[in-house]
Amino acid sequence: MNNSPQNLLSSLRKNELDILFRNGKRESFAKNAIIINEGDLSDSAYIIHSGKVKIILSDSHGKELVLSELTAGDYFGEMALIDQSKRSASVMAMVDTELTVISRQSFRECLRTNPGIVDQIMFGLVTNLRKSNQKISSLVFMSAYDRLANMLLALAKDKDGSLVIDKHPTQQHIAGVVGVSREMISRIFKSLVDDGHIKVMGKRIMINRTGPFCR
């Protein structure tokens, strides 16, 4: 599990977890299942036990913008429970995923009686706001090329002196994260390969350390 402020399972004491899960129920979602639809009425928050989800916005033409990706220990859906508004984004399972679903009543009881949970929710909301600001800034001020470069560098691992992405996402998924069309991503990838900045071998990408990504 990660240690970000958004990771509830690693930050709460046992008694706080017991209270949080008292009225919760486990649910499983298959890969690509929609967990929440944007605009839905709100009655639950979710904690991820295993798997991975993405928070997305979609337009009327089906174009998708990925706001964030969450993994085990992270939570989502709490914002609408606080202000009782409709869901502001959709959530899709990226792989088979198991969640605990917590009702509004249980959730609000936890917030009222457990300061530790309140602190974690507040930190999580601030963290999400900062990430949203960074996302907006990159969409406004950075080119698609730069946004793709930053994404690839964030995914890459240092292996024997090489920067490697062992299993890169699909171009459609990358397009959603970067905020451009899949066709644009395809053109940028081709340019990066032709210029020798990256090498694509099936699902693996190797990044040239002497290229513009690493300067």
Short mmCIF file of C-alpha atoms in Angstrom, two decimals:
data_model
loop_
_atom_site.label_atom_id
_atom_site.label_comp_id
_atom_site.label_asym_id
_atom_site.label_seq_id
_atom_site.Cartn_x
_atom_site.Cartn_y
_atom_site.Cartn_z
CA MET A 1 0.00 0.00 0.00
CA ASN A 2 1.10 3.55 -0.58
CA ASN A 3 1.57 5.97 2.28
CA SER A 4 -0.25 8.97 0.84
CA PRO A 5 -2.72 10.84 3.07
CA GLN A 6 -5.47 9.25 0.99
CA ASN A 7 -4.56 5.75 2.16
CA LEU A 8 -7.01 5.07 4.99
CA LEU A 9 -6.25 1.42 5.70
CA SER A 10 -2.62 2.08 6.61
CA SER A 11 -3.33 5.18 8.71
CA LEU A 12 -6.25 4.28 10.99
CA ARG A 13 -6.20 2.42 14.29
CA LYS A 14 -8.00 -0.92 14.60
CA ASN A 15 -10.94 0.53 16.54
CA GLU A 16 -11.39 3.21 13.87
CA LEU A 17 -11.35 0.59 11.13
CA ASP A 18 -13.88 -1.50 13.05
CA ILE A 19 -16.23 1.47 13.25
CA LEU A 20 -15.68 2.31 9.61
CA PHE A 21 -16.47 -1.22 8.43
CA ARG A 22 -19.27 -1.95 10.90
CA ASN A 23 -22.05 -1.34 8.41
CA GLY A 24 -19.93 -1.74 5.29
CA LYS A 25 -20.23 -4.59 2.83
CA ARG A 26 -17.72 -6.17 0.47
CA GLU A 27 -18.42 -5.97 -3.24
CA SER A 28 -16.43 -7.23 -6.21
CA PHE A 29 -16.23 -5.59 -9.63
CA ALA A 30 -14.80 -7.13 -12.78
CA LYS A 31 -12.30 -5.35 -15.00
CA ASN A 32 -13.92 -2.45 -16.93
CA ALA A 33 -17.03 -2.46 -14.72
CA ILE A 34 -18.51 0.97 -13.94
CA ILE A 35 -18.66 1.42 -10.17
CA ILE A 36 -20.03 4.98 -10.16
CA ASN A 37 -21.63 6.98 -12.96
CA GLU A 38 -21.16 10.74 -13.13
CA GLY A 39 -24.45 12.36 -12.12
CA ASP A 40 -25.63 9.46 -9.93
CA LEU A 41 -27.23 10.23 -6.59
CA SER A 42 -24.83 9.67 -3.70
CA ASP A 43 -25.34 7.21 -0.87
CA SER A 44 -22.01 5.41 -0.40
CA ALA A 45 -18.27 5.83 -0.06
CA TYR A 46 -15.78 3.16 -1.13
CA ILE A 47 -12.48 1.79 0.16
CA ILE A 48 -10.33 -0.34 -2.15
CA HIS A 49 -9.14 -3.65 -0.68
CA SER A 50 -7.56 -4.94 -3.87
CA GLY A 51 -7.39 -3.93 -7.49
CA LYS A 52 -7.25 -0.57 -9.22
CA VAL A 53 -9.77 2.02 -10.39
CA LYS A 54 -9.70 5.20 -12.43
CA ILE A 55 -11.69 8.39 -11.87
CA ILE A 56 -12.89 9.72 -15.21
CA LEU A 57 -14.86 12.47 -16.89
CA SER A 58 -16.49 11.82 -20.26
CA ASP A 59 -18.09 14.08 -22.85
CA SER A 60 -21.11 13.39 -25.05
CA HIS A 61 -18.82 11.93 -27.74
CA GLY A 62 -17.28 9.40 -25.36
CA LYS A 63 -13.94 11.21 -25.02
CA GLU A 64 -12.44 10.37 -21.65
CA LEU A 65 -10.26 12.38 -19.27
CA VAL A 66 -8.60 10.39 -16.47
CA LEU A 67 -8.46 12.49 -13.30
CA SER A 68 -6.65 9.93 -11.15
CA GLU A 69 -5.93 6.24 -10.59
CA LEU A 70 -6.39 4.64 -7.16
CA THR A 71 -5.18 1.35 -5.68
CA ALA A 72 -5.49 -0.73 -2.49
CA GLY A 73 -5.99 1.40 0.63
CA ASP A 74 -7.28 4.41 -1.29
CA TYR A 75 -10.88 5.56 -1.07
CA PHE A 76 -13.32 7.49 -3.22
CA GLY A 77 -16.90 8.77 -3.19
CA GLU A 78 -16.56 10.67 0.08
CA MET A 79 -16.94 14.15 -1.42
CA ALA A 80 -20.54 13.71 -2.53
CA LEU A 81 -21.44 12.23 0.86
CA ILE A 82 -20.25 15.39 2.57
CA ASP A 83 -22.17 17.87 0.39
CA GLN A 84 -24.89 15.39 -0.72
CA SER A 85 -24.51 16.43 -4.34
CA LYS A 86 -24.57 14.14 -7.36
CA ARG A 87 -21.42 12.27 -8.32
CA SER A 88 -18.98 14.63 -10.02
CA ALA A 89 -17.14 11.90 -11.97
CA SER A 90 -17.39 8.25 -12.98
CA VAL A 91 -15.27 5.43 -11.54
CA MET A 92 -14.22 2.35 -13.53
CA ALA A 93 -12.41 -0.80 -12.39
CA MET A 94 -9.12 -1.12 -14.31
CA VAL A 95 -8.64 -4.71 -13.10
CA ASP A 96 -10.77 -7.07 -10.99
CA THR A 97 -11.36 -5.04 -7.86
CA GLU A 98 -12.73 -5.65 -4.35
CA LEU A 99 -14.22 -2.79 -2.36
CA THR A 100 -15.89 -2.08 0.95
CA VAL A 101 -19.01 0.02 0.42
CA ILE A 102 -19.90 2.28 3.35
CA SER A 103 -23.30 3.92 3.77
CA ARG A 104 -23.74 7.63 4.36
CA GLN A 105 -25.03 7.00 7.89
CA SER A 106 -22.00 4.89 8.85
CA PHE A 107 -19.63 7.27 7.13
CA ARG A 108 -20.98 10.34 8.91
CA GLU A 109 -20.97 8.49 12.25
CA CYS A 110 -17.29 7.75 11.74
CA LEU A 111 -16.51 11.38 10.98
CA ARG A 112 -18.46 12.60 14.01
CA THR A 113 -16.95 10.27 16.59
CA ASN A 114 -13.39 9.67 15.30
CA PRO A 115 -11.07 12.68 14.87
CA GLY A 116 -8.42 10.47 13.27
CA ILE A 117 -10.72 9.64 10.39
CA VAL A 118 -11.67 13.30 10.00
CA ASP A 119 -8.00 14.24 9.78
CA GLN A 120 -7.35 11.64 7.08
CA ILE A 121 -10.39 12.74 5.07
CA MET A 122 -9.24 16.37 5.27
CA PHE A 123 -5.72 15.44 4.15
CA GLY A 124 -7.18 13.36 1.35
CA LEU A 125 -9.40 16.19 0.13
CA VAL A 126 -6.47 18.63 0.16
CA THR A 127 -4.27 16.11 -1.67
CA ASN A 128 -6.94 15.59 -4.32
CA LEU A 129 -7.36 19.35 -4.72
CA ARG A 130 -3.62 19.81 -5.23
CA LYS A 131 -3.58 17.00 -7.80
CA SER A 132 -6.54 18.60 -9.59
CA ASN A 133 -4.72 21.95 -9.67
CA GLN A 134 -1.63 20.24 -11.11
CA LYS A 135 -3.79 18.50 -13.71
CA ILE A 136 -5.45 21.76 -14.73
CA SER A 137 -2.07 23.51 -14.89
CA SER A 138 -0.59 20.82 -17.11
CA LEU A 139 -3.60 20.86 -19.45
CA VAL A 140 -3.46 24.63 -19.77
CA PHE A 141 0.27 25.33 -19.87
CA MET A 142 1.99 22.16 -21.08
CA SER A 143 1.97 20.70 -24.58
CA ALA A 144 0.65 17.19 -25.25
CA TYR A 145 4.27 16.16 -25.92
CA ASP A 146 5.38 17.38 -22.48
CA ARG A 147 2.41 15.79 -20.71
CA LEU A 148 3.14 12.46 -22.39
CA ALA A 149 6.81 12.74 -21.47
CA ASN A 150 5.94 13.37 -17.82
CA MET A 151 3.56 10.41 -17.77
CA LEU A 152 6.12 8.03 -19.27
CA LEU A 153 8.80 9.17 -16.83
CA ALA A 154 6.40 8.67 -13.91
CA LEU A 155 5.73 5.10 -15.05
CA ALA A 156 9.36 4.20 -15.78
CA LYS A 157 11.58 2.22 -13.41
CA ASP A 158 15.37 2.29 -13.29
CA LYS A 159 16.64 -1.17 -14.28
CA ASP A 160 20.36 -1.70 -14.66
CA GLY A 161 20.87 1.91 -15.67
CA SER A 162 17.97 1.96 -18.14
CA LEU A 163 14.58 3.62 -17.79
CA VAL A 164 12.01 0.93 -18.53
CA ILE A 165 8.23 0.64 -18.53
CA ASP A 166 7.56 -3.08 -18.42
CA LYS A 167 3.86 -2.96 -19.26
CA HIS A 168 2.74 0.36 -20.64
CA PRO A 169 -0.97 1.34 -20.76
CA THR A 170 -2.90 1.34 -24.02
CA GLN A 171 -2.72 4.44 -26.17
CA GLN A 172 -6.43 5.01 -25.47
CA HIS A 173 -5.75 5.06 -21.73
CA ILE A 174 -2.73 7.33 -22.17
CA ALA A 175 -4.86 9.69 -24.25
CA GLY A 176 -7.36 9.90 -21.40
CA VAL A 177 -4.66 10.76 -18.88
CA VAL A 178 -2.88 13.25 -21.13
CA GLY A 179 -6.14 14.84 -22.29
CA VAL A 180 -5.81 14.51 -26.07
CA SER A 181 -7.11 12.15 -28.76
CA ARG A 182 -5.71 8.66 -29.24
CA GLU A 183 -4.68 9.70 -32.75
CA MET A 184 -2.54 12.51 -31.29
CA ILE A 185 -0.88 10.08 -28.88
CA SER A 186 -0.17 7.70 -31.77
CA ARG A 187 1.50 10.50 -33.74
CA ILE A 188 3.62 11.59 -30.77
CA PHE A 189 4.68 7.98 -30.08
CA LYS A 190 5.71 7.57 -33.71
CA SER A 191 7.73 10.77 -33.54
CA LEU A 192 9.46 9.68 -30.32
CA VAL A 193 10.35 6.31 -31.83
CA ASP A 194 11.53 7.81 -35.12
CA ASP A 195 13.73 10.31 -33.27
CA GLY A 196 15.24 7.59 -31.08
CA HIS A 197 13.89 8.98 -27.79
CA ILE A 198 12.02 5.79 -26.92
CA LYS A 199 12.05 2.16 -28.08
CA VAL A 200 8.79 0.17 -28.01
CA MET A 201 9.07 -3.61 -27.77
CA GLY A 202 5.62 -5.10 -27.39
CA LYS A 203 4.35 -3.94 -23.99
CA ARG A 204 7.78 -2.66 -22.95
CA ILE A 205 9.09 0.88 -23.48
CA MET A 206 12.73 1.87 -23.01
CA ILE A 207 13.43 5.58 -22.61
CA ASN A 208 16.65 7.06 -23.96
CA ARG A 209 18.40 8.74 -21.01
CA THR A 210 20.16 11.16 -23.37
CA GLY A 211 16.89 12.28 -24.95
CA PRO A 212 14.83 15.37 -24.09
CA PHE A 213 12.74 13.49 -21.48
CA CYS A 214 15.64 13.33 -19.07
CA ARG A 215 17.01 16.85 -19.44
#
